[in-house]
Amino acid sequence: GSDGGTAPATTADDEEGNETGIVALNLSLGAAAGEGTSGKASWLRAAVDGGRYVVKQVPVKRGPTGGVCEGKAIEGVLNEVRLHRRLSAECSSIVRYVFAHLSGEELVVILEACDLELWEALTDKWSSQFGSAPGLRTLLLALSVQLCEAVSHCHRFCVLHRDINPWNIFLVSDAGKPNSWSLRLADFGLAAELPNSAHLL
């Protein structure tokens, strides 16, 4: 007889099963949000959940048989996506990963939208907004703590970011709080994952 209360164990293959259809990603893109060495980012328009997102488009090459070629290049891109997904899940100081999809010769990655780069804030926006006011020092100290939290979180997962700079650190304005910002660490394209036995971080 059946105990009526235990579901059979499933594997990833069981859950994915055979292809039953195709859903086209018709994403409505807005203005450019930025561009780097690996691809470009655009604002996502009309998200039905009211959230703010950017769409990162990363070109990939395919071989003569139609399969993705240049194994090292594509594996590096996919490794960046996997690391970003894992690291952002439990740390609010890392740009939140939402979803990725390999479409044709392009990897489409949807991420949390941020308001500006740290470099832009330091060299332009804040210099005119704060001047040498004490509030700027307080803000920078708070952001430094958040950056340390993000790096420490990566190290707990034995991941080295290896590319921390003012262009890979973004800021999100805290709604309803003037001159209040939160930090987000981004771009794991050069990140390296160490063996689990690495205890030096």
JSON list of N, CA and C in Angstrom, two decimals, residues 71-150:
[
{"chain": "A", "resi": 71, "resn": "GLY", "atom": "N", "xyz": [35.80, 26.87, -26.02]},
{"chain": "A", "resi": 71, "resn": "GLY", "atom": "CA", "xyz": [35.41, 26.36, -24.71]},
{"chain": "A", "resi": 71, "resn": "GLY", "atom": "C", "xyz": [35.84, 27.21, -23.53]},
{"chain": "A", "resi": 72, "resn": "LYS", "atom": "N", "xyz": [37.08, 27.69, -23.56]},
{"chain": "A", "resi": 72, "resn": "LYS", "atom": "CA", "xyz": [37.55, 28.48, -22.43]},
{"chain": "A", "resi": 72, "resn": "LYS", "atom": "C", "xyz": [36.75, 29.77, -22.28]},
{"chain": "A", "resi": 73, "resn": "ALA", "atom": "N", "xyz": [36.48, 30.43, -23.43]},
{"chain": "A", "resi": 73, "resn": "ALA", "atom": "CA", "xyz": [35.78, 31.70, -23.38]},
{"chain": "A", "resi": 73, "resn": "ALA", "atom": "C", "xyz": [34.36, 31.52, -22.84]},
{"chain": "A", "resi": 74, "resn": "ILE", "atom": "N", "xyz": [33.62, 30.57, -23.42]},
{"chain": "A", "resi": 74, "resn": "ILE", "atom": "CA", "xyz": [32.23, 30.39, -23.00]},
{"chain": "A", "resi": 74, "resn": "ILE", "atom": "C", "xyz": [32.17, 29.84, -21.58]},
{"chain": "A", "resi": 75, "resn": "GLU", "atom": "N", "xyz": [33.11, 28.97, -21.23]},
{"chain": "A", "resi": 75, "resn": "GLU", "atom": "CA", "xyz": [33.11, 28.42, -19.87]},
{"chain": "A", "resi": 75, "resn": "GLU", "atom": "C", "xyz": [33.38, 29.53, -18.86]},
{"chain": "A", "resi": 76, "resn": "GLY", "atom": "N", "xyz": [34.23, 30.48, -19.23]},
{"chain": "A", "resi": 76, "resn": "GLY", "atom": "CA", "xyz": [34.49, 31.60, -18.34]},
{"chain": "A", "resi": 76, "resn": "GLY", "atom": "C", "xyz": [33.24, 32.44, -18.12]},
{"chain": "A", "resi": 77, "resn": "VAL", "atom": "N", "xyz": [32.48, 32.68, -19.18]},
{"chain": "A", "resi": 77, "resn": "VAL", "atom": "CA", "xyz": [31.25, 33.46, -19.07]},
{"chain": "A", "resi": 77, "resn": "VAL", "atom": "C", "xyz": [30.23, 32.73, -18.20]},
{"chain": "A", "resi": 78, "resn": "LEU", "atom": "N", "xyz": [30.07, 31.43, -18.44]},
{"chain": "A", "resi": 78, "resn": "LEU", "atom": "CA", "xyz": [29.11, 30.66, -17.66]},
{"chain": "A", "resi": 78, "resn": "LEU", "atom": "C", "xyz": [29.55, 30.54, -16.21]},
{"chain": "A", "resi": 79, "resn": "ASN", "atom": "N", "xyz": [30.86, 30.44, -15.98]},
{"chain": "A", "resi": 79, "resn": "ASN", "atom": "CA", "xyz": [31.36, 30.38, -14.61]},
{"chain": "A", "resi": 79, "resn": "ASN", "atom": "C", "xyz": [31.07, 31.68, -13.88]},
{"chain": "A", "resi": 80, "resn": "GLU", "atom": "N", "xyz": [31.20, 32.81, -14.57]},
{"chain": "A", "resi": 80, "resn": "GLU", "atom": "CA", "xyz": [30.86, 34.11, -13.97]},
{"chain": "A", "resi": 80, "resn": "GLU", "atom": "C", "xyz": [29.40, 34.13, -13.53]},
{"chain": "A", "resi": 81, "resn": "VAL", "atom": "N", "xyz": [28.52, 33.62, -14.39]},
{"chain": "A", "resi": 81, "resn": "VAL", "atom": "CA", "xyz": [27.09, 33.59, -14.07]},
{"chain": "A", "resi": 81, "resn": "VAL", "atom": "C", "xyz": [26.82, 32.71, -12.86]},
{"chain": "A", "resi": 82, "resn": "ARG", "atom": "N", "xyz": [27.44, 31.54, -12.83]},
{"chain": "A", "resi": 82, "resn": "ARG", "atom": "CA", "xyz": [27.20, 30.61, -11.71]},
{"chain": "A", "resi": 82, "resn": "ARG", "atom": "C", "xyz": [27.70, 31.19, -10.39]},
{"chain": "A", "resi": 83, "resn": "LEU", "atom": "N", "xyz": [28.88, 31.78, -10.42]},
{"chain": "A", "resi": 83, "resn": "LEU", "atom": "CA", "xyz": [29.42, 32.37, -9.20]},
{"chain": "A", "resi": 83, "resn": "LEU", "atom": "C", "xyz": [28.56, 33.54, -8.73]},
{"chain": "A", "resi": 84, "resn": "HIS", "atom": "N", "xyz": [28.15, 34.39, -9.67]},
{"chain": "A", "resi": 84, "resn": "HIS", "atom": "CA", "xyz": [27.34, 35.55, -9.31]},
{"chain": "A", "resi": 84, "resn": "HIS", "atom": "C", "xyz": [26.01, 35.11, -8.69]},
{"chain": "A", "resi": 85, "resn": "ARG", "atom": "N", "xyz": [25.39, 34.11, -9.29]},
{"chain": "A", "resi": 85, "resn": "ARG", "atom": "CA", "xyz": [24.11, 33.61, -8.75]},
{"chain": "A", "resi": 85, "resn": "ARG", "atom": "C", "xyz": [24.29, 33.12, -7.32]},
{"chain": "A", "resi": 86, "resn": "ARG", "atom": "N", "xyz": [25.33, 32.35, -7.10]},
{"chain": "A", "resi": 86, "resn": "ARG", "atom": "CA", "xyz": [25.54, 31.76, -5.77]},
{"chain": "A", "resi": 86, "resn": "ARG", "atom": "C", "xyz": [25.89, 32.81, -4.73]},
{"chain": "A", "resi": 87, "resn": "LEU", "atom": "N", "xyz": [26.74, 33.76, -5.12]},
{"chain": "A", "resi": 87, "resn": "LEU", "atom": "CA", "xyz": [27.21, 34.73, -4.14]},
{"chain": "A", "resi": 87, "resn": "LEU", "atom": "C", "xyz": [26.16, 35.80, -3.81]},
{"chain": "A", "resi": 88, "resn": "SER", "atom": "N", "xyz": [25.35, 36.18, -4.78]},
{"chain": "A", "resi": 88, "resn": "SER", "atom": "CA", "xyz": [24.38, 37.25, -4.53]},
{"chain": "A", "resi": 88, "resn": "SER", "atom": "C", "xyz": [23.15, 36.77, -3.77]},
{"chain": "A", "resi": 89, "resn": "ALA", "atom": "N", "xyz": [22.98, 35.46, -3.67]},
{"chain": "A", "resi": 89, "resn": "ALA", "atom": "CA", "xyz": [21.77, 34.93, -3.04]},
{"chain": "A", "resi": 89, "resn": "ALA", "atom": "C", "xyz": [21.66, 35.30, -1.56]},
{"chain": "A", "resi": 90, "resn": "GLU", "atom": "N", "xyz": [22.80, 35.45, -0.89]},
{"chain": "A", "resi": 90, "resn": "GLU", "atom": "CA", "xyz": [22.77, 35.66, 0.56]},
{"chain": "A", "resi": 90, "resn": "GLU", "atom": "C", "xyz": [23.52, 36.92, 0.99]},
{"chain": "A", "resi": 91, "resn": "CYS", "atom": "N", "xyz": [23.80, 37.82, 0.06]},
{"chain": "A", "resi": 91, "resn": "CYS", "atom": "CA", "xyz": [24.54, 39.03, 0.42]},
{"chain": "A", "resi": 91, "resn": "CYS", "atom": "C", "xyz": [23.94, 40.24, -0.29]},
{"chain": "A", "resi": 92, "resn": "SER", "atom": "N", "xyz": [23.38, 41.16, 0.46]},
{"chain": "A", "resi": 92, "resn": "SER", "atom": "CA", "xyz": [22.74, 42.33, -0.12]},
{"chain": "A", "resi": 92, "resn": "SER", "atom": "C", "xyz": [23.74, 43.35, -0.66]},
{"chain": "A", "resi": 93, "resn": "SER", "atom": "N", "xyz": [25.04, 43.15, -0.38]},
{"chain": "A", "resi": 93, "resn": "SER", "atom": "CA", "xyz": [26.06, 44.08, -0.88]},
{"chain": "A", "resi": 93, "resn": "SER", "atom": "C", "xyz": [26.69, 43.61, -2.19]},
{"chain": "A", "resi": 94, "resn": "ILE", "atom": "N", "xyz": [26.06, 42.62, -2.82]},
{"chain": "A", "resi": 94, "resn": "ILE", "atom": "CA", "xyz": [26.46, 42.16, -4.14]},
{"chain": "A", "resi": 94, "resn": "ILE", "atom": "C", "xyz": [25.27, 42.35, -5.07]},
{"chain": "A", "resi": 95, "resn": "VAL", "atom": "N", "xyz": [25.52, 42.89, -6.27]},
{"chain": "A", "resi": 95, "resn": "VAL", "atom": "CA", "xyz": [24.43, 43.10, -7.23]},
{"chain": "A", "resi": 95, "resn": "VAL", "atom": "C", "xyz": [23.64, 41.82, -7.39]},
{"chain": "A", "resi": 96, "resn": "ARG", "atom": "N", "xyz": [22.34, 41.91, -7.22]},
{"chain": "A", "resi": 96, "resn": "ARG", "atom": "CA", "xyz": [21.50, 40.71, -7.21]},
{"chain": "A", "resi": 96, "resn": "ARG", "atom": "C", "xyz": [21.34, 40.13, -8.61]},
{"chain": "A", "resi": 97, "resn": "TYR", "atom": "N", "xyz": [21.68, 38.86, -8.74]},
{"chain": "A", "resi": 97, "resn": "TYR", "atom": "CA", "xyz": [21.50, 38.11, -9.98]},
{"chain": "A", "resi": 97, "resn": "TYR", "atom": "C", "xyz": [20.05, 37.65, -10.06]},
{"chain": "A", "resi": 98, "resn": "VAL", "atom": "N", "xyz": [19.44, 37.77, -11.23]},
{"chain": "A", "resi": 98, "resn": "VAL", "atom": "CA", "xyz": [18.04, 37.37, -11.40]},
{"chain": "A", "resi": 98, "resn": "VAL", "atom": "C", "xyz": [17.91, 36.15, -12.29]},
{"chain": "A", "resi": 99, "resn": "PHE", "atom": "N", "xyz": [18.51, 36.20, -13.49]},
{"chain": "A", "resi": 99, "resn": "PHE", "atom": "CA", "xyz": [18.25, 35.15, -14.47]},
{"chain": "A", "resi": 99, "resn": "PHE", "atom": "C", "xyz": [19.24, 35.26, -15.62]},
{"chain": "A", "resi": 100, "resn": "ALA", "atom": "N", "xyz": [19.59, 34.12, -16.24]},
{"chain": "A", "resi": 100, "resn": "ALA", "atom": "CA", "xyz": [20.45, 34.13, -17.43]},
{"chain": "A", "resi": 100, "resn": "ALA", "atom": "C", "xyz": [19.92, 33.14, -18.45]},
{"chain": "A", "resi": 101, "resn": "HIS", "atom": "N", "xyz": [20.13, 33.46, -19.73]},
{"chain": "A", "resi": 101, "resn": "HIS", "atom": "CA", "xyz": [19.62, 32.61, -20.80]},
{"chain": "A", "resi": 101, "resn": "HIS", "atom": "C", "xyz": [20.55, 32.70, -22.00]},
{"chain": "A", "resi": 102, "resn": "LEU", "atom": "N", "xyz": [20.94, 31.56, -22.55]},
{"chain": "A", "resi": 102, "resn": "LEU", "atom": "CA", "xyz": [21.78, 31.52, -23.74]},
{"chain": "A", "resi": 102, "resn": "LEU", "atom": "C", "xyz": [20.88, 31.50, -24.95]},
{"chain": "A", "resi": 103, "resn": "SER", "atom": "N", "xyz": [20.90, 32.59, -25.72]},
{"chain": "A", "resi": 103, "resn": "SER", "atom": "CA", "xyz": [20.01, 32.74, -26.86]},
{"chain": "A", "resi": 103, "resn": "SER", "atom": "C", "xyz": [20.83, 33.01, -28.12]},
{"chain": "A", "resi": 104, "resn": "GLY", "atom": "N", "xyz": [20.85, 32.02, -29.03]},
{"chain": "A", "resi": 104, "resn": "GLY", "atom": "CA", "xyz": [21.62, 32.20, -30.25]},
{"chain": "A", "resi": 104, "resn": "GLY", "atom": "C", "xyz": [23.09, 32.41, -29.94]},
{"chain": "A", "resi": 105, "resn": "GLU", "atom": "N", "xyz": [23.64, 33.52, -30.36]},
{"chain": "A", "resi": 105, "resn": "GLU", "atom": "CA", "xyz": [25.04, 33.84, -30.12]},
{"chain": "A", "resi": 105, "resn": "GLU", "atom": "C", "xyz": [25.19, 34.91, -29.05]},
{"chain": "A", "resi": 106, "resn": "GLU", "atom": "N", "xyz": [24.29, 34.85, -28.08]},
{"chain": "A", "resi": 106, "resn": "GLU", "atom": "CA", "xyz": [24.31, 35.87, -27.04]},
{"chain": "A", "resi": 106, "resn": "GLU", "atom": "C", "xyz": [23.84, 35.29, -25.71]},
{"chain": "A", "resi": 107, "resn": "LEU", "atom": "N", "xyz": [24.57, 35.61, -24.66]},
{"chain": "A", "resi": 107, "resn": "LEU", "atom": "CA", "xyz": [24.14, 35.27, -23.32]},
{"chain": "A", "resi": 107, "resn": "LEU", "atom": "C", "xyz": [23.44, 36.49, -22.73]},
{"chain": "A", "resi": 108, "resn": "VAL", "atom": "N", "xyz": [22.20, 36.31, -22.31]},
{"chain": "A", "resi": 108, "resn": "VAL", "atom": "CA", "xyz": [21.40, 37.40, -21.76]},
{"chain": "A", "resi": 108, "resn": "VAL", "atom": "C", "xyz": [21.32, 37.20, -20.25]},
{"chain": "A", "resi": 109, "resn": "VAL", "atom": "N", "xyz": [21.76, 38.20, -19.49]},
{"chain": "A", "resi": 109, "resn": "VAL", "atom": "CA", "xyz": [21.78, 38.13, -18.04]},
{"chain": "A", "resi": 109, "resn": "VAL", "atom": "C", "xyz": [20.96, 39.30, -17.48]},
{"chain": "A", "resi": 110, "resn": "ILE", "atom": "N", "xyz": [20.01, 39.00, -16.61]},
{"chain": "A", "resi": 110, "resn": "ILE", "atom": "CA", "xyz": [19.19, 40.04, -16.00]},
{"chain": "A", "resi": 110, "resn": "ILE", "atom": "C", "xyz": [19.65, 40.23, -14.56]},
{"chain": "A", "resi": 111, "resn": "LEU", "atom": "N", "xyz": [19.92, 41.49, -14.22]},
{"chain": "A", "resi": 111, "resn": "LEU", "atom": "CA", "xyz": [20.48, 41.83, -12.91]},
{"chain": "A", "resi": 111, "resn": "LEU", "atom": "C", "xyz": [19.71, 42.98, -12.27]},
{"chain": "A", "resi": 112, "resn": "GLU", "atom": "N", "xyz": [19.87, 43.09, -10.96]},
{"chain": "A", "resi": 112, "resn": "GLU", "atom": "CA", "xyz": [19.35, 44.24, -10.24]},
{"chain": "A", "resi": 112, "resn": "GLU", "atom": "C", "xyz": [19.93, 45.53, -10.82]},
{"chain": "A", "resi": 113, "resn": "ALA", "atom": "N", "xyz": [19.09, 46.55, -10.98]},
{"chain": "A", "resi": 113, "resn": "ALA", "atom": "CA", "xyz": [19.57, 47.84, -11.48]},
{"chain": "A", "resi": 113, "resn": "ALA", "atom": "C", "xyz": [20.16, 48.67, -10.35]},
{"chain": "A", "resi": 114, "resn": "CYS", "atom": "N", "xyz": [21.23, 49.37, -10.65]},
{"chain": "A", "resi": 114, "resn": "CYS", "atom": "CA", "xyz": [21.84, 50.29, -9.69]},
{"chain": "A", "resi": 114, "resn": "CYS", "atom": "C", "xyz": [21.75, 51.70, -10.26]},
{"chain": "A", "resi": 115, "resn": "ASP", "atom": "N", "xyz": [22.07, 52.69, -9.43]},
{"chain": "A", "resi": 115, "resn": "ASP", "atom": "CA", "xyz": [21.90, 54.07, -9.84]},
{"chain": "A", "resi": 115, "resn": "ASP", "atom": "C", "xyz": [23.14, 54.71, -10.44]},
{"chain": "A", "resi": 116, "resn": "LEU", "atom": "N", "xyz": [24.32, 54.38, -9.94]},
{"chain": "A", "resi": 116, "resn": "LEU", "atom": "CA", "xyz": [25.54, 54.94, -10.51]},
{"chain": "A", "resi": 116, "resn": "LEU", "atom": "C", "xyz": [26.77, 54.19, -10.02]},
{"chain": "A", "resi": 117, "resn": "GLU", "atom": "N", "xyz": [27.86, 54.36, -10.78]},
{"chain": "A", "resi": 117, "resn": "GLU", "atom": "CA", "xyz": [29.14, 53.76, -10.39]},
{"chain": "A", "resi": 117, "resn": "GLU", "atom": "C", "xyz": [29.75, 54.55, -9.24]},
{"chain": "A", "resi": 118, "resn": "LEU", "atom": "N", "xyz": [30.54, 53.86, -8.44]},
{"chain": "A", "resi": 118, "resn": "LEU", "atom": "CA", "xyz": [31.24, 54.55, -7.37]},
{"chain": "A", "resi": 118, "resn": "LEU", "atom": "C", "xyz": [32.17, 55.62, -7.93]},
{"chain": "A", "resi": 119, "resn": "TRP", "atom": "N", "xyz": [32.82, 55.32, -9.07]},
{"chain": "A", "resi": 119, "resn": "TRP", "atom": "CA", "xyz": [33.74, 56.29, -9.66]},
{"chain": "A", "resi": 119, "resn": "TRP", "atom": "C", "xyz": [33.01, 57.59, -10.02]},
{"chain": "A", "resi": 120, "resn": "GLU", "atom": "N", "xyz": [31.84, 57.46, -10.61]},
{"chain": "A", "resi": 120, "resn": "GLU", "atom": "CA", "xyz": [31.06, 58.64, -10.97]},
{"chain": "A", "resi": 120, "resn": "GLU", "atom": "C", "xyz": [30.67, 59.43, -9.74]},
{"chain": "A", "resi": 121, "resn": "ALA", "atom": "N", "xyz": [30.32, 58.72, -8.67]},
{"chain": "A", "resi": 121, "resn": "ALA", "atom": "CA", "xyz": [29.93, 59.39, -7.43]},
{"chain": "A", "resi": 121, "resn": "ALA", "atom": "C", "xyz": [31.10, 60.17, -6.83]},
{"chain": "A", "resi": 122, "resn": "LEU", "atom": "N", "xyz": [32.26, 59.55, -6.81]},
{"chain": "A", "resi": 122, "resn": "LEU", "atom": "CA", "xyz": [33.42, 60.17, -6.17]},
{"chain": "A", "resi": 122, "resn": "LEU", "atom": "C", "xyz": [33.96, 61.35, -6.96]},
{"chain": "A", "resi": 123, "resn": "THR", "atom": "N", "xyz": [33.91, 61.27, -8.29]},
{"chain": "A", "resi": 123, "resn": "THR", "atom": "CA", "xyz": [34.54, 62.30, -9.11]},
{"chain": "A", "resi": 123, "resn": "THR", "atom": "C", "xyz": [33.59, 63.39, -9.57]},
{"chain": "A", "resi": 124, "resn": "ASP", "atom": "N", "xyz": [32.30, 63.14, -9.44]},
{"chain": "A", "resi": 124, "resn": "ASP", "atom": "CA", "xyz": [31.36, 64.13, -9.98]},
{"chain": "A", "resi": 124, "resn": "ASP", "atom": "C", "xyz": [30.20, 64.41, -9.02]},
{"chain": "A", "resi": 125, "resn": "LYS", "atom": "N", "xyz": [29.31, 63.45, -8.89]},
{"chain": "A", "resi": 125, "resn": "LYS", "atom": "CA", "xyz": [28.06, 63.69, -8.17]},
{"chain": "A", "resi": 125, "resn": "LYS", "atom": "C", "xyz": [28.27, 64.13, -6.73]},
{"chain": "A", "resi": 126, "resn": "TRP", "atom": "N", "xyz": [29.09, 63.38, -5.98]},
{"chain": "A", "resi": 126, "resn": "TRP", "atom": "CA", "xyz": [29.22, 63.68, -4.55]},
{"chain": "A", "resi": 126, "resn": "TRP", "atom": "C", "xyz": [30.11, 64.89, -4.30]},
{"chain": "A", "resi": 127, "resn": "SER", "atom": "N", "xyz": [31.09, 65.12, -5.18]},
{"chain": "A", "resi": 127, "resn": "SER", "atom": "CA", "xyz": [31.98, 66.26, -4.96]},
{"chain": "A", "resi": 127, "resn": "SER", "atom": "C", "xyz": [31.19, 67.57, -5.00]},
{"chain": "A", "resi": 128, "resn": "SER", "atom": "N", "xyz": [30.17, 67.62, -5.85]},
{"chain": "A", "resi": 128, "resn": "SER", "atom": "CA", "xyz": [29.36, 68.84, -5.93]},
{"chain": "A", "resi": 128, "resn": "SER", "atom": "C", "xyz": [28.24, 68.82, -4.89]},
{"chain": "A", "resi": 129, "resn": "GLN", "atom": "N", "xyz": [27.80, 67.62, -4.51]},
{"chain": "A", "resi": 129, "resn": "GLN", "atom": "CA", "xyz": [26.68, 67.51, -3.57]},
{"chain": "A", "resi": 129, "resn": "GLN", "atom": "C", "xyz": [27.12, 67.69, -2.12]},
{"chain": "A", "resi": 130, "resn": "PHE", "atom": "N", "xyz": [28.25, 67.09, -1.77]},
{"chain": "A", "resi": 130, "resn": "PHE", "atom": "CA", "xyz": [28.70, 67.11, -0.38]},
{"chain": "A", "resi": 130, "resn": "PHE", "atom": "C", "xyz": [29.82, 68.12, -0.12]},
{"chain": "A", "resi": 131, "resn": "GLY", "atom": "N", "xyz": [30.69, 68.31, -1.13]},
{"chain": "A", "resi": 131, "resn": "GLY", "atom": "CA", "xyz": [31.89, 69.11, -0.88]},
{"chain": "A", "resi": 131, "resn": "GLY", "atom": "C", "xyz": [32.74, 68.40, 0.15]},
{"chain": "A", "resi": 132, "resn": "SER", "atom": "N", "xyz": [33.11, 69.08, 1.19]},
{"chain": "A", "resi": 132, "resn": "SER", "atom": "CA", "xyz": [33.91, 68.47, 2.27]},
{"chain": "A", "resi": 132, "resn": "SER", "atom": "C", "xyz": [33.07, 68.29, 3.53]},
{"chain": "A", "resi": 133, "resn": "ALA", "atom": "N", "xyz": [31.77, 68.19, 3.35]},
{"chain": "A", "resi": 133, "resn": "ALA", "atom": "CA", "xyz": [30.87, 68.08, 4.49]},
{"chain": "A", "resi": 133, "resn": "ALA", "atom": "C", "xyz": [31.14, 66.80, 5.27]},
{"chain": "A", "resi": 134, "resn": "PRO", "atom": "N", "xyz": [30.94, 66.84, 6.60]},
{"chain": "A", "resi": 134, "resn": "PRO", "atom": "CA", "xyz": [31.14, 65.63, 7.43]},
{"chain": "A", "resi": 134, "resn": "PRO", "atom": "C", "xyz": [30.27, 64.46, 6.99]},
{"chain": "A", "resi": 135, "resn": "GLY", "atom": "N", "xyz": [29.13, 64.76, 6.38]},
{"chain": "A", "resi": 135, "resn": "GLY", "atom": "CA", "xyz": [28.24, 63.68, 5.95]},
{"chain": "A", "resi": 135, "resn": "GLY", "atom": "C", "xyz": [28.88, 62.75, 4.94]},
{"chain": "A", "resi": 136, "resn": "LEU", "atom": "N", "xyz": [29.76, 63.29, 4.11]},
{"chain": "A", "resi": 136, "resn": "LEU", "atom": "CA", "xyz": [30.43, 62.46, 3.11]},
{"chain": "A", "resi": 136, "resn": "LEU", "atom": "C", "xyz": [31.34, 61.44, 3.78]},
{"chain": "A", "resi": 137, "resn": "ARG", "atom": "N", "xyz": [32.07, 61.86, 4.79]},
{"chain": "A", "resi": 137, "resn": "ARG", "atom": "CA", "xyz": [32.96, 60.93, 5.51]},
{"chain": "A", "resi": 137, "resn": "ARG", "atom": "C", "xyz": [32.15, 59.81, 6.16]},
{"chain": "A", "resi": 138, "resn": "THR", "atom": "N", "xyz": [31.04, 60.15, 6.75]},
{"chain": "A", "resi": 138, "resn": "THR", "atom": "CA", "xyz": [30.18, 59.14, 7.38]},
{"chain": "A", "resi": 138, "resn": "THR", "atom": "C", "xyz": [29.67, 58.14, 6.35]},
{"chain": "A", "resi": 139, "resn": "LEU", "atom": "N", "xyz": [29.26, 58.66, 5.20]},
{"chain": "A", "resi": 139, "resn": "LEU", "atom": "CA", "xyz": [28.75, 57.80, 4.13]},
{"chain": "A", "resi": 139, "resn": "LEU", "atom": "C", "xyz": [29.83, 56.87, 3.62]},
{"chain": "A", "resi": 140, "resn": "LEU", "atom": "N", "xyz": [31.03, 57.40, 3.38]},
{"chain": "A", "resi": 140, "resn": "LEU", "atom": "CA", "xyz": [32.11, 56.58, 2.86]},
{"chain": "A", "resi": 140, "resn": "LEU", "atom": "C", "xyz": [32.52, 55.48, 3.84]},
{"chain": "A", "resi": 141, "resn": "LEU", "atom": "N", "xyz": [32.47, 55.78, 5.11]},
{"chain": "A", "resi": 141, "resn": "LEU", "atom": "CA", "xyz": [32.77, 54.76, 6.11]},
{"chain": "A", "resi": 141, "resn": "LEU", "atom": "C", "xyz": [31.72, 53.64, 6.06]},
{"chain": "A", "resi": 142, "resn": "ALA", "atom": "N", "xyz": [30.45, 54.02, 5.93]},
{"chain": "A", "resi": 142, "resn": "ALA", "atom": "CA", "xyz": [29.39, 53.02, 5.86]},
{"chain": "A", "resi": 142, "resn": "ALA", "atom": "C", "xyz": [29.53, 52.16, 4.61]},
{"chain": "A", "resi": 143, "resn": "LEU", "atom": "N", "xyz": [29.87, 52.78, 3.50]},
{"chain": "A", "resi": 143, "resn": "LEU", "atom": "CA", "xyz": [30.05, 52.03, 2.25]},
{"chain": "A", "resi": 143, "resn": "LEU", "atom": "C", "xyz": [31.27, 51.12, 2.33]},
{"chain": "A", "resi": 144, "resn": "SER", "atom": "N", "xyz": [32.32, 51.57, 3.01]},
{"chain": "A", "resi": 144, "resn": "SER", "atom": "CA", "xyz": [33.51, 50.73, 3.19]},
{"chain": "A", "resi": 144, "resn": "SER", "atom": "C", "xyz": [33.18, 49.46, 3.96]},
{"chain": "A", "resi": 145, "resn": "VAL", "atom": "N", "xyz": [32.34, 49.60, 4.97]},
{"chain": "A", "resi": 145, "resn": "VAL", "atom": "CA", "xyz": [31.90, 48.43, 5.74]},
{"chain": "A", "resi": 145, "resn": "VAL", "atom": "C", "xyz": [31.13, 47.47, 4.84]},
{"chain": "A", "resi": 146, "resn": "GLN", "atom": "N", "xyz": [30.24, 48.00, 4.00]},
{"chain": "A", "resi": 146, "resn": "GLN", "atom": "CA", "xyz": [29.46, 47.15, 3.10]},
{"chain": "A", "resi": 146, "resn": "GLN", "atom": "C", "xyz": [30.36, 46.43, 2.10]},
{"chain": "A", "resi": 147, "resn": "LEU", "atom": "N", "xyz": [31.39, 47.14, 1.60]},
{"chain": "A", "resi": 147, "resn": "LEU", "atom": "CA", "xyz": [32.32, 46.50, 0.66]},
{"chain": "A", "resi": 147, "resn": "LEU", "atom": "C", "xyz": [33.07, 45.37, 1.35]},
{"chain": "A", "resi": 148, "resn": "CYS", "atom": "N", "xyz": [33.51, 45.60, 2.58]},
{"chain": "A", "resi": 148, "resn": "CYS", "atom": "CA", "xyz": [34.20, 44.55, 3.34]},
{"chain": "A", "resi": 148, "resn": "CYS", "atom": "C", "xyz": [33.29, 43.35, 3.57]},
{"chain": "A", "resi": 149, "resn": "GLU", "atom": "N", "xyz": [32.01, 43.61, 3.79]},
{"chain": "A", "resi": 149, "resn": "GLU", "atom": "CA", "xyz": [31.05, 42.51, 3.98]},
{"chain": "A", "resi": 149, "resn": "GLU", "atom": "C", "xyz": [30.93, 41.69, 2.69]},
{"chain": "A", "resi": 150, "resn": "ALA", "atom": "N", "xyz": [30.88, 42.38, 1.54]},
{"chain": "A", "resi": 150, "resn": "ALA", "atom": "CA", "xyz": [30.77, 41.68, 0.26]},
{"chain": "A", "resi": 150, "resn": "ALA", "atom": "C", "xyz": [32.00, 40.82, -0.01]}
]
